[in-house]
Short mmCIF file of C-alpha atoms in Angstrom, two decimals:
data_model
loop_
_atom_site.label_atom_id
_atom_site.label_comp_id
_atom_site.label_asym_id
_atom_site.label_seq_id
_atom_site.Cartn_x
_atom_site.Cartn_y
_atom_site.Cartn_z
CA MET A 1367 0.00 0.00 0.00
CA SER A 1368 1.43 3.35 -0.97
CA LEU A 1369 0.26 6.93 -1.23
CA LYS A 1370 2.18 9.59 -3.10
CA LEU A 1371 1.21 13.26 -3.01
CA TYR A 1372 2.41 15.36 -5.95
CA CYS A 1373 2.46 18.88 -4.59
CA ASP A 1374 4.13 22.26 -4.29
CA LEU A 1375 3.60 23.98 -0.95
CA ILE A 1376 3.23 27.31 -2.75
CA SER A 1377 -0.16 25.98 -3.96
CA GLN A 1378 -3.00 26.28 -1.46
CA PRO A 1379 -4.79 22.96 -2.21
CA SER A 1380 -1.39 21.23 -2.07
CA ARG A 1381 -0.95 22.60 1.44
CA THR A 1382 -4.48 21.49 2.39
CA LEU A 1383 -3.77 17.88 1.42
CA TYR A 1384 -0.29 17.91 2.96
CA ILE A 1385 -1.68 19.17 6.29
CA LEU A 1386 -4.58 16.70 6.21
CA LEU A 1387 -2.35 13.68 5.61
CA LYS A 1388 0.11 14.80 8.28
CA THR A 1389 -2.75 15.37 10.75
CA ALA A 1390 -4.07 11.89 9.95
CA LYS A 1391 -0.55 10.54 10.64
CA TYR A 1392 -0.81 8.68 7.37
CA ASN A 1393 2.42 7.40 5.91
CA PHE A 1394 2.63 9.14 2.52
CA GLU A 1395 5.41 10.16 0.20
CA PRO A 1396 5.44 13.83 -0.89
CA LYS A 1397 6.64 14.24 -4.48
CA TYR A 1398 7.55 17.89 -4.93
CA VAL A 1399 6.72 19.43 -8.30
CA LYS A 1400 8.34 22.86 -8.60
CA LEU A 1401 5.78 25.12 -10.25
CA ALA A 1402 8.28 28.01 -10.43
CA LYS A 1403 10.51 25.75 -12.55
CA ALA A 1404 7.49 24.76 -14.70
CA GLU A 1405 7.94 21.09 -13.76
CA HIS A 1406 4.15 20.62 -14.05
CA TYR A 1407 4.48 21.37 -17.77
CA SER A 1408 7.13 18.71 -18.35
CA GLU A 1409 6.43 15.87 -20.80
CA GLU A 1410 6.82 13.34 -18.00
CA PHE A 1411 4.41 15.02 -15.58
CA THR A 1412 1.85 15.70 -18.32
CA THR A 1413 1.80 12.16 -19.72
CA GLN A 1414 2.43 10.16 -16.54
CA VAL A 1415 0.75 12.17 -13.77
CA ASN A 1416 -1.75 14.84 -14.80
CA ARG A 1417 -2.74 15.80 -18.34
CA MET A 1418 -4.17 19.02 -16.81
CA GLN A 1419 -0.64 20.05 -15.73
CA ARG A 1420 -1.56 20.90 -12.16
CA VAL A 1421 -0.94 19.92 -8.58
CA PRO A 1422 -2.05 18.42 -6.23
CA VAL A 1423 -2.40 14.85 -7.51
CA ILE A 1424 -2.43 11.63 -5.49
CA ASP A 1425 -1.22 8.21 -6.57
CA HIS A 1426 -2.89 5.67 -4.30
CA ASN A 1427 -1.56 2.21 -5.18
CA GLY A 1428 -1.51 3.22 -8.84
CA PHE A 1429 -4.84 5.08 -8.82
CA LEU A 1430 -4.08 8.63 -9.96
CA LEU A 1431 -6.55 11.31 -8.89
CA THR A 1432 -6.56 15.08 -9.43
CA GLU A 1433 -8.70 17.93 -8.02
CA SER A 1434 -8.17 18.57 -4.30
CA VAL A 1435 -11.85 18.44 -3.29
CA ALA A 1436 -12.37 15.13 -5.14
CA ILE A 1437 -9.18 13.84 -3.46
CA VAL A 1438 -10.39 14.77 0.05
CA LYS A 1439 -13.68 12.93 -0.52
CA TYR A 1440 -11.82 9.88 -1.80
CA LEU A 1441 -9.43 9.92 1.18
CA ALA A 1442 -12.44 10.14 3.51
CA ARG A 1443 -14.15 7.15 1.84
CA GLU A 1444 -10.90 5.19 2.06
CA LYS A 1445 -10.76 6.10 5.78
CA ILE A 1446 -7.36 7.73 5.35
CA ILE A 1447 -8.48 11.01 6.92
CA PRO A 1448 -10.59 11.13 10.13
CA GLU A 1449 -14.38 11.22 9.95
CA SER A 1450 -14.47 14.24 12.24
CA LEU A 1451 -12.94 16.38 9.48
CA TYR A 1452 -15.36 15.17 6.78
CA PRO A 1453 -18.57 13.97 8.46
CA VAL A 1454 -20.30 10.76 7.34
CA ASP A 1455 -23.75 11.98 8.43
CA SER A 1456 -25.62 12.90 5.24
CA LYS A 1457 -26.82 16.36 6.26
CA GLN A 1458 -23.56 17.36 7.95
CA GLN A 1459 -21.59 16.18 4.93
CA ALA A 1460 -23.94 18.19 2.70
CA ARG A 1461 -23.12 21.34 4.69
CA VAL A 1462 -19.37 20.78 4.23
CA ASP A 1463 -19.90 20.05 0.51
CA GLU A 1464 -22.01 23.21 0.20
CA PHE A 1465 -19.03 25.28 1.28
CA LEU A 1466 -16.48 23.34 -0.79
CA GLU A 1467 -18.56 23.73 -3.96
CA TRP A 1468 -19.17 27.41 -3.28
CA HIS A 1469 -15.51 28.17 -2.58
CA HIS A 1470 -14.19 27.45 -6.11
CA ILE A 1471 -15.70 30.53 -7.74
CA GLY A 1472 -16.82 32.21 -4.51
CA LEU A 1473 -13.42 32.54 -2.83
CA ARG A 1474 -10.59 30.69 -4.51
CA LEU A 1475 -10.88 32.26 -7.96
CA HIS A 1476 -10.52 35.77 -6.50
CA CYS A 1477 -7.73 35.12 -3.97
CA THR A 1478 -5.72 33.13 -6.51
CA THR A 1479 -6.16 35.64 -9.31
CA TYR A 1480 -5.10 38.51 -7.07
CA PHE A 1481 -2.01 36.55 -5.99
CA ARG A 1482 -1.22 35.73 -9.62
CA VAL A 1483 -1.59 39.20 -11.14
CA LYS A 1484 0.03 41.05 -8.25
CA TYR A 1485 2.83 38.66 -7.23
CA MET A 1486 3.45 35.96 -9.87
CA ASP A 1487 3.04 37.79 -13.17
CA PRO A 1488 5.51 40.60 -12.31
CA LEU A 1489 8.16 37.92 -11.55
CA PHE A 1490 7.89 36.99 -15.23
CA GLY A 1491 8.03 40.60 -16.37
CA LYS A 1492 4.27 40.96 -16.86
CA LYS A 1493 2.96 44.13 -15.27
CA MET A 1494 -0.64 45.18 -15.01
CA GLU A 1495 -2.13 48.68 -15.08
CA GLU A 1496 -2.93 50.06 -11.62
CA ASP A 1497 -6.67 50.42 -12.30
CA GLN A 1498 -6.93 46.84 -13.57
CA LEU A 1499 -5.12 45.63 -10.46
CA ALA A 1500 -7.54 47.66 -8.34
CA GLY A 1501 -10.42 45.81 -10.05
CA TYR A 1502 -8.94 42.43 -9.05
CA GLU A 1503 -8.44 43.65 -5.48
CA ARG A 1504 -12.03 44.93 -5.35
CA ARG A 1505 -13.40 41.56 -6.46
CA MET A 1506 -11.26 39.73 -3.89
CA VAL A 1507 -12.48 42.07 -1.14
CA GLN A 1508 -16.09 41.41 -2.20
CA ALA A 1509 -15.42 37.66 -1.92
CA LEU A 1510 -13.82 38.14 1.51
CA ASP A 1511 -16.87 40.19 2.61
CA VAL A 1512 -19.13 37.28 1.69
CA PHE A 1513 -16.89 34.79 3.49
CA ASP A 1514 -16.70 37.04 6.56
CA LYS A 1515 -20.43 37.74 6.79
CA LYS A 1516 -22.30 34.87 5.13
CA TRP A 1517 -20.12 31.95 6.19
CA LEU A 1518 -18.30 33.00 9.38
CA GLY A 1519 -20.91 35.51 10.53
CA GLN A 1520 -23.64 32.91 11.05
CA GLY A 1521 -23.14 32.47 14.78
CA THR A 1522 -21.03 29.32 14.62
CA GLU A 1523 -17.40 28.91 15.59
CA PHE A 1524 -16.28 27.38 12.31
CA VAL A 1525 -17.42 27.45 8.68
CA VAL A 1526 -19.80 24.56 9.29
CA GLY A 1527 -21.05 24.40 12.87
CA ASN A 1528 -18.86 24.41 15.97
CA LYS A 1529 -16.27 21.84 14.93
CA VAL A 1530 -13.32 22.11 12.57
CA THR A 1531 -13.84 20.39 9.20
CA VAL A 1532 -11.98 20.29 5.89
CA ALA A 1533 -14.05 23.35 4.90
CA ASP A 1534 -12.03 25.43 7.37
CA LEU A 1535 -8.73 24.10 6.12
CA PHE A 1536 -9.56 24.79 2.46
CA ALA A 1537 -10.62 28.34 3.38
CA ALA A 1538 -7.66 29.03 5.66
CA THR A 1539 -4.97 27.94 3.18
CA GLU A 1540 -6.74 29.97 0.50
CA LEU A 1541 -6.67 33.13 2.60
CA GLU A 1542 -2.91 32.76 3.15
CA GLN A 1543 -2.34 33.16 -0.60
CA PRO A 1544 -2.91 36.95 -1.02
CA ARG A 1545 -0.49 37.61 1.88
CA MET A 1546 2.32 36.96 -0.61
CA ALA A 1547 0.91 39.82 -2.67
CA GLY A 1548 0.81 42.15 0.32
CA TYR A 1549 -2.83 41.70 1.40
CA ASP A 1550 -3.56 39.89 4.67
CA PRO A 1551 -7.31 39.26 5.14
CA LYS A 1552 -6.72 38.89 8.90
CA GLU A 1553 -5.71 42.55 9.11
CA HIS A 1554 -8.98 43.70 7.56
CA TYR A 1555 -11.50 41.30 9.11
CA PRO A 1556 -11.40 40.68 12.88
CA ALA A 1557 -13.73 37.66 12.64
CA ILE A 1558 -11.46 36.09 10.03
CA ALA A 1559 -8.43 36.71 12.27
CA THR A 1560 -10.09 34.99 15.28
CA TRP A 1561 -11.26 32.03 13.21
CA ALA A 1562 -7.94 31.63 11.33
CA LYS A 1563 -6.02 31.43 14.61
CA LYS A 1564 -8.25 28.56 15.79
CA VAL A 1565 -7.85 26.67 12.51
CA GLN A 1566 -4.08 27.13 12.61
CA ALA A 1567 -3.94 25.91 16.25
CA HIS A 1568 -6.08 22.87 15.40
CA PHE A 1569 -3.78 21.77 12.58
CA ASN A 1570 -0.44 22.71 14.15
CA PRO A 1571 2.43 21.88 14.00
CA HIS A 1572 1.57 20.74 10.45
CA TYR A 1573 -0.16 24.00 9.48
CA ASP A 1574 2.93 26.08 10.21
CA GLU A 1575 5.20 23.46 8.67
CA ALA A 1576 3.26 23.64 5.38
CA HIS A 1577 3.48 27.43 5.42
CA VAL A 1578 7.23 27.84 6.00
CA ILE A 1579 7.98 28.72 2.36
CA LEU A 1580 4.95 30.99 2.06
CA ASN A 1581 5.84 32.84 5.27
CA LYS A 1582 9.39 33.35 4.00
CA ILE A 1583 8.03 34.94 0.83
CA VAL A 1584 5.71 37.18 2.87
CA LYS A 1585 8.65 38.37 5.01
CA LYS A 1586 10.82 38.99 1.97
CA GLN A 1587 8.06 41.01 0.34
CA GLN A 1588 7.55 43.05 3.48
CA SER A 1589 11.25 43.96 3.77
CA ALA A 1590 11.40 44.86 0.08
CA ASN A 1591 8.49 47.26 0.58
CA LEU A 1592 9.93 48.96 3.69
CA MET B 352 -41.90 13.62 2.96
CA SER B 353 -41.52 16.52 0.56
CA LEU B 354 -38.94 17.88 -1.83
CA LYS B 355 -39.10 21.37 -3.26
CA LEU B 356 -36.73 22.59 -5.95
CA TYR B 357 -36.23 26.35 -6.16
CA CYS B 358 -35.11 26.93 -9.73
CA ASP B 359 -35.23 28.94 -12.93
CA LEU B 360 -34.77 26.91 -16.09
CA ILE B 361 -32.64 29.69 -17.56
CA SER B 362 -29.96 28.60 -15.05
CA GLN B 363 -27.91 25.58 -16.08
CA PRO B 364 -27.55 23.90 -12.66
CA SER B 365 -31.31 24.42 -12.15
CA ARG B 366 -31.92 22.49 -15.37
CA THR B 367 -29.49 19.76 -14.27
CA LEU B 368 -31.41 19.15 -11.02
CA TYR B 369 -34.80 19.41 -12.71
CA ILE B 370 -33.80 16.81 -15.33
CA LEU B 371 -32.26 14.52 -12.70
CA LEU B 372 -35.35 14.53 -10.48
CA LYS B 373 -37.65 14.00 -13.47
CA THR B 374 -35.45 11.12 -14.70
CA ALA B 375 -35.57 9.58 -11.22
CA LYS B 376 -39.39 9.91 -11.35
CA TYR B 377 -39.20 11.51 -7.94
CA ASN B 378 -42.24 13.42 -6.81
CA PHE B 379 -40.95 16.95 -6.26
CA GLU B 380 -42.44 20.41 -6.35
CA PRO B 381 -40.68 22.95 -8.59
CA LYS B 382 -40.76 26.47 -7.10
CA TYR B 383 -39.92 28.88 -9.89
CA VAL B 384 -37.79 31.88 -8.95
CA LYS B 385 -37.70 34.36 -11.82
CA LEU B 386 -34.14 35.62 -12.07
CA ALA B 387 -35.08 38.13 -14.78
CA LYS B 388 -37.50 39.68 -12.28
CA ALA B 389 -34.79 39.65 -9.57
CA GLU B 390 -36.94 37.42 -7.36
CA HIS B 391 -33.75 35.85 -5.96
CA TYR B 392 -32.88 39.23 -4.46
CA SER B 393 -36.20 39.58 -2.65
CA GLU B 394 -36.21 39.89 1.14
CA GLU B 395 -38.25 36.69 1.43
CA PHE B 396 -35.96 34.57 -0.75
CA THR B 397 -32.81 35.96 0.89
CA THR B 398 -33.93 35.41 4.46
CA GLN B 399 -36.05 32.26 4.04
CA VAL B 400 -34.36 30.31 1.25
CA ASN B 401 -30.81 31.30 0.31
CA ARG B 402 -28.72 34.09 1.83
CA MET B 403 -26.47 33.76 -1.24
CA GLN B 404 -29.39 34.88 -3.47
CA ARG B 405 -29.01 32.10 -5.98
CA VAL B 406 -30.79 29.10 -7.45
CA PRO B 407 -30.97 26.12 -7.38
CA VAL B 408 -31.88 25.32 -3.79
CA ILE B 409 -33.65 22.26 -2.42
CA ASP B 410 -35.91 22.03 0.59
CA HIS B 411 -36.03 18.37 1.66
CA ASN B 412 -38.44 18.05 4.58
CA GLY B 413 -37.25 21.39 5.89
CA PHE B 414 -33.53 20.84 5.17
CA LEU B 415 -32.45 23.67 2.89
CA LEU B 416 -29.40 23.03 0.74
CA THR B 417 -27.69 25.17 -1.91
CA GLU B 418 -24.92 24.49 -4.48
CA SER B 419 -25.96 22.10 -7.25
CA VAL B 420 -23.01 19.71 -6.91
CA ALA B 421 -23.53 19.41 -3.14
CA ILE B 422 -27.24 18.85 -3.81
CA VAL B 423 -26.58 16.02 -6.29
CA LYS B 424 -24.32 14.24 -3.81
CA TYR B 425 -26.97 14.62 -1.09
CA LEU B 426 -29.72 13.31 -3.38
CA ALA B 427 -27.50 10.32 -4.23
CA ARG B 428 -26.88 9.53 -0.54
CA GLU B 429 -30.61 9.84 0.16
CA LYS B 430 -31.18 7.40 -2.75
CA ILE B 431 -33.39 9.90 -4.55
CA ILE B 432 -31.37 9.70 -7.77
CA PRO B 433 -30.20 6.38 -9.25
CA GLU B 434 -26.79 4.97 -8.35
CA SER B 435 -25.95 4.52 -12.04
CA LEU B 436 -25.78 8.31 -12.45
CA TYR B 437 -23.56 8.86 -9.41
CA PRO B 438 -21.63 5.64 -8.71
CA VAL B 439 -21.19 4.31 -5.16
CA ASP B 440 -17.89 2.56 -5.98
CA SER B 441 -15.15 4.71 -4.42
CA LYS B 442 -12.86 4.99 -7.46
CA GLN B 443 -15.71 5.50 -9.95
CA GLN B 444 -17.24 8.15 -7.72
CA ALA B 445 -13.83 9.83 -7.47
CA ARG B 446 -13.68 10.06 -11.27
CA VAL B 447 -17.10 11.75 -11.42
CA ASP B 448 -16.11 14.10 -8.56
CA GLU B 449 -12.86 14.90 -10.39
CA PHE B 450 -14.85 16.27 -13.31
CA LEU B 451 -17.44 18.05 -11.16
CA GLU B 452 -14.74 19.84 -9.16
CA TRP B 453 -12.81 20.75 -12.30
CA HIS B 454 -15.87 22.08 -14.12
CA HIS B 455 -16.54 25.08 -11.81
CA ILE B 456 -13.56 27.13 -12.93
CA GLY B 457 -12.59 24.91 -15.87
CA LEU B 458 -15.81 25.15 -17.87
CA ARG B 459 -18.70 26.81 -16.08
CA LEU B 460 -17.03 30.11 -15.24
CA HIS B 461 -16.21 30.74 -18.91
CA CYS B 462 -19.49 29.63 -20.50
CA THR B 463 -21.53 31.55 -17.92
CA THR B 464 -19.46 34.70 -18.16
CA TYR B 465 -19.68 34.72 -21.96
CA PHE B 466 -23.45 34.28 -21.74
CA ARG B 467 -23.68 37.08 -19.19
CA VAL B 468 -21.56 39.70 -20.92
CA LYS B 469 -22.85 38.95 -24.42
CA TYR B 470 -26.56 38.24 -23.75
CA MET B 471 -27.64 39.31 -20.26
CA ASP B 472 -25.76 42.57 -19.66
CA PRO B 473 -26.95 44.23 -22.92
CA LEU B 474 -30.56 43.51 -21.85
CA PHE B 475 -29.89 45.84 -18.92
CA GLY B 476 -28.24 48.45 -21.12
CA LYS B 477 -24.67 47.42 -20.29
CA LYS B 478 -22.57 47.08 -23.39
CA MET B 479 -19.01 45.86 -23.56
CA GLU B 480 -16.21 46.91 -25.91
CA GLU B 481 -15.69 44.50 -28.82
CA ASP B 482 -12.11 43.64 -27.86
CA GLN B 483 -13.10 42.88 -24.27
CA LEU B 484 -15.90 40.65 -25.54
CA ALA B 485 -13.40 38.89 -27.82
CA GLY B 486 -11.28 38.18 -24.73
CA TYR B 487 -14.21 36.46 -23.01
CA GLU B 488 -14.94 34.44 -26.14
CA ARG B 489 -11.28 33.42 -26.41
CA ARG B 490 -11.23 32.17 -22.81
CA MET B 491 -14.46 30.22 -23.37
CA VAL B 492 -13.02 28.62 -26.50
CA GLN B 493 -9.88 27.63 -24.56
CA ALA B 494 -12.12 25.97 -21.95
CA LEU B 495 -14.09 24.18 -24.68
CA ASP B 496 -10.80 22.98 -26.22
CA VAL B 497 -9.84 21.41 -22.90
CA PHE B 498 -13.25 19.80 -22.51
CA ASP B 499 -13.16 18.50 -26.09
CA LYS B 500 -9.63 17.08 -25.93
CA LYS B 501 -8.83 16.28 -22.31
CA TRP B 502 -12.20 15.03 -21.13
CA LEU B 503 -14.07 13.78 -24.20
CA GLY B 504 -11.01 12.93 -26.27
CA GLN B 505 -9.79 10.20 -23.90
CA GLY B 506 -11.25 7.27 -25.83
CA THR B 507 -14.40 6.84 -23.74
CA GLU B 508 -17.99 7.42 -24.80
CA PHE B 509 -18.87 9.75 -21.96
CA VAL B 510 -17.03 12.15 -19.66
CA VAL B 511 -16.28 9.34 -17.21
CA GLY B 512 -16.05 5.94 -18.87
CA ASN B 513 -18.67 4.45 -21.16
CA LYS B 514 -21.80 5.16 -19.14
CA VAL B 515 -23.74 8.36 -18.65
CA THR B 516 -23.25 9.99 -15.24
CA VAL B 517 -24.18 13.31 -13.66
CA ALA B 518 -20.85 14.62 -15.02
CA ASP B 519 -22.32 14.49 -18.53
CA LEU B 520 -25.50 16.26 -17.50
CA PHE B 521 -23.65 19.09 -15.74
CA ALA B 522 -21.43 19.55 -18.79
CA ALA B 523 -24.26 19.33 -21.34
CA THR B 524 -26.53 21.89 -19.65
CA GLU B 525 -23.51 24.17 -19.29
CA LEU B 526 -22.72 24.02 -23.01
CA GLU B 527 -26.31 24.99 -23.87
CA GLN B 528 -25.81 28.34 -22.13
CA PRO B 529 -23.62 30.18 -24.72
CA ARG B 530 -26.12 29.22 -27.45
CA MET B 531 -28.31 32.06 -26.15
CA ALA B 532 -25.39 34.40 -26.87
CA GLY B 533 -25.01 33.07 -30.42
CA TYR B 534 -22.24 30.50 -29.86
CA ASP B 535 -23.10 26.81 -30.18
CA PRO B 536 -20.17 24.59 -29.12
CA LYS B 537 -21.67 21.71 -31.16
CA GLU B 538 -21.08 23.66 -34.37
CA HIS B 539 -17.38 24.02 -33.62
CA TYR B 540 -16.51 20.66 -32.06
CA PRO B 541 -17.71 17.46 -33.81
CA ALA B 542 -16.86 15.28 -30.76
CA ILE B 543 -18.93 17.56 -28.52
CA ALA B 544 -21.85 17.34 -31.00
CA THR B 545 -21.79 13.51 -31.03
CA TRP B 546 -21.53 13.29 -27.26
CA ALA B 547 -24.19 15.96 -26.60
CA LYS B 548 -26.70 14.08 -28.77
CA LYS B 549 -26.21 10.93 -26.71
CA VAL B 550 -26.61 12.80 -23.43
CA GLN B 551 -29.76 14.51 -24.69
CA ALA B 552 -31.20 11.16 -25.87
CA HIS B 553 -30.43 9.54 -22.53
CA PHE B 554 -32.27 12.19 -20.54
CA ASN B 555 -35.15 12.79 -22.94
CA PRO B 556 -38.01 13.74 -22.84
CA HIS B 557 -36.93 15.64 -19.71
CA TYR B 558 -33.83 17.15 -21.29
CA ASP B 559 -35.84 18.84 -24.05
CA GLU B 560 -38.59 19.81 -21.62
CA ALA B 561 -36.07 21.64 -19.41
CA HIS B 562 -34.66 23.44 -22.45
CA VAL B 563 -37.93 24.76 -23.96
CA ILE B 564 -37.41 28.33 -22.70
CA LEU B 565 -33.71 28.32 -23.61
CA ASN B 566 -34.44 27.04 -27.12
CA LYS B 567 -37.05 29.76 -27.60
CA ILE B 568 -34.47 32.40 -26.70
CA VAL B 569 -31.95 30.85 -29.09
CA LYS B 570 -34.53 30.97 -31.94
CA LYS B 571 -35.50 34.55 -31.15
CA GLN B 572 -31.86 35.60 -31.13
CA GLN B 573 -31.27 33.85 -34.45
CA SER B 574 -34.19 35.59 -36.17
CA ALA B 575 -33.10 38.96 -34.74
CA ASN B 576 -29.66 38.44 -36.25
CA LEU B 577 -30.90 37.39 -39.73
#
């Protein structure tokens, strides 16, 4: 029995899966795919691992699976991650799914795009007009408003009810992403800051371990802007 | 026991759920929410049905659930839709999930946005510059290329293997959407045309029934452009 995780800890769903598997104390082999070196575009990765040229991917005894949310559900069915993080009860599971399905276009698209246009693209010499950049920031802030008020602001401690689930981990790793582009949601939304701290504590030391590279980039960016 | 489906058949995930429930011969009550009349923004809908102001939503004996993909998974667990359309086998289910999770940003975002900027926005007096519109069309075509080659072009008859699943229905209803804006993917991609015909046949007469309004709009648009 073997489980490989193709990942790059700069990618938020890669971090989610890495943290989950570490938390589950499951014996897996991380296979690092350096996105900055375009290793996900290599002939080998494209033909042997993922024709979509993305991470994360798992290889579970030869069964290759892409798409982080699909992977989490599979790992839950295979009892590799604990039931508490992805409930078996039909209605509770539906509530977690409701968030996971919403988050693709509701949250992830906007945080990722902001990170890409403000941090990644300039590294490759692509610069965007200030007003266009402001448009991307505005859309991300709108998404964060919805997350802050319509998910967190519902009187529960976590995204779904009063217990940590994978929904919190997907959201938390996502909200780390714009920090590399100089925007920290925790500094703008007190409820997000309180919640994020609890999620981080729940998944530590693995949460911090998965964010070492990201936090280094954040620090480097901050000193460059001083 | 009661199941209500809040929907508008102009919305592609609404059509997906409507067709699925009809195919399952499940006794449900459609509750039409007219998006064109902004009924989803009403106080009543927002506070009583969906704070996100969107359709589709189900009300299953008082359990309100949003997000079409989460709804389909719930309906499958509750044995309301047939197992053949959403397999119970862990690996087969993972393959269907893989597509469903990909399709949010991979396909849906682009088809929906094209439909919105080219068809919906002008109805409300909002017109876009030609070159901006061309950008949206280009991104939709890129998404269709991926669907055509990397999902359909893998040697199987349907999106996942050789049997129809909910993955096909989500994709098919999605690809109907840009037709209202004058772009029919079937006219540009022969493999999509062949596949779409099989999906339509599998879900008929309910597929056509759910597309009556959409097909009327397509015809009206075509005559206006003659």
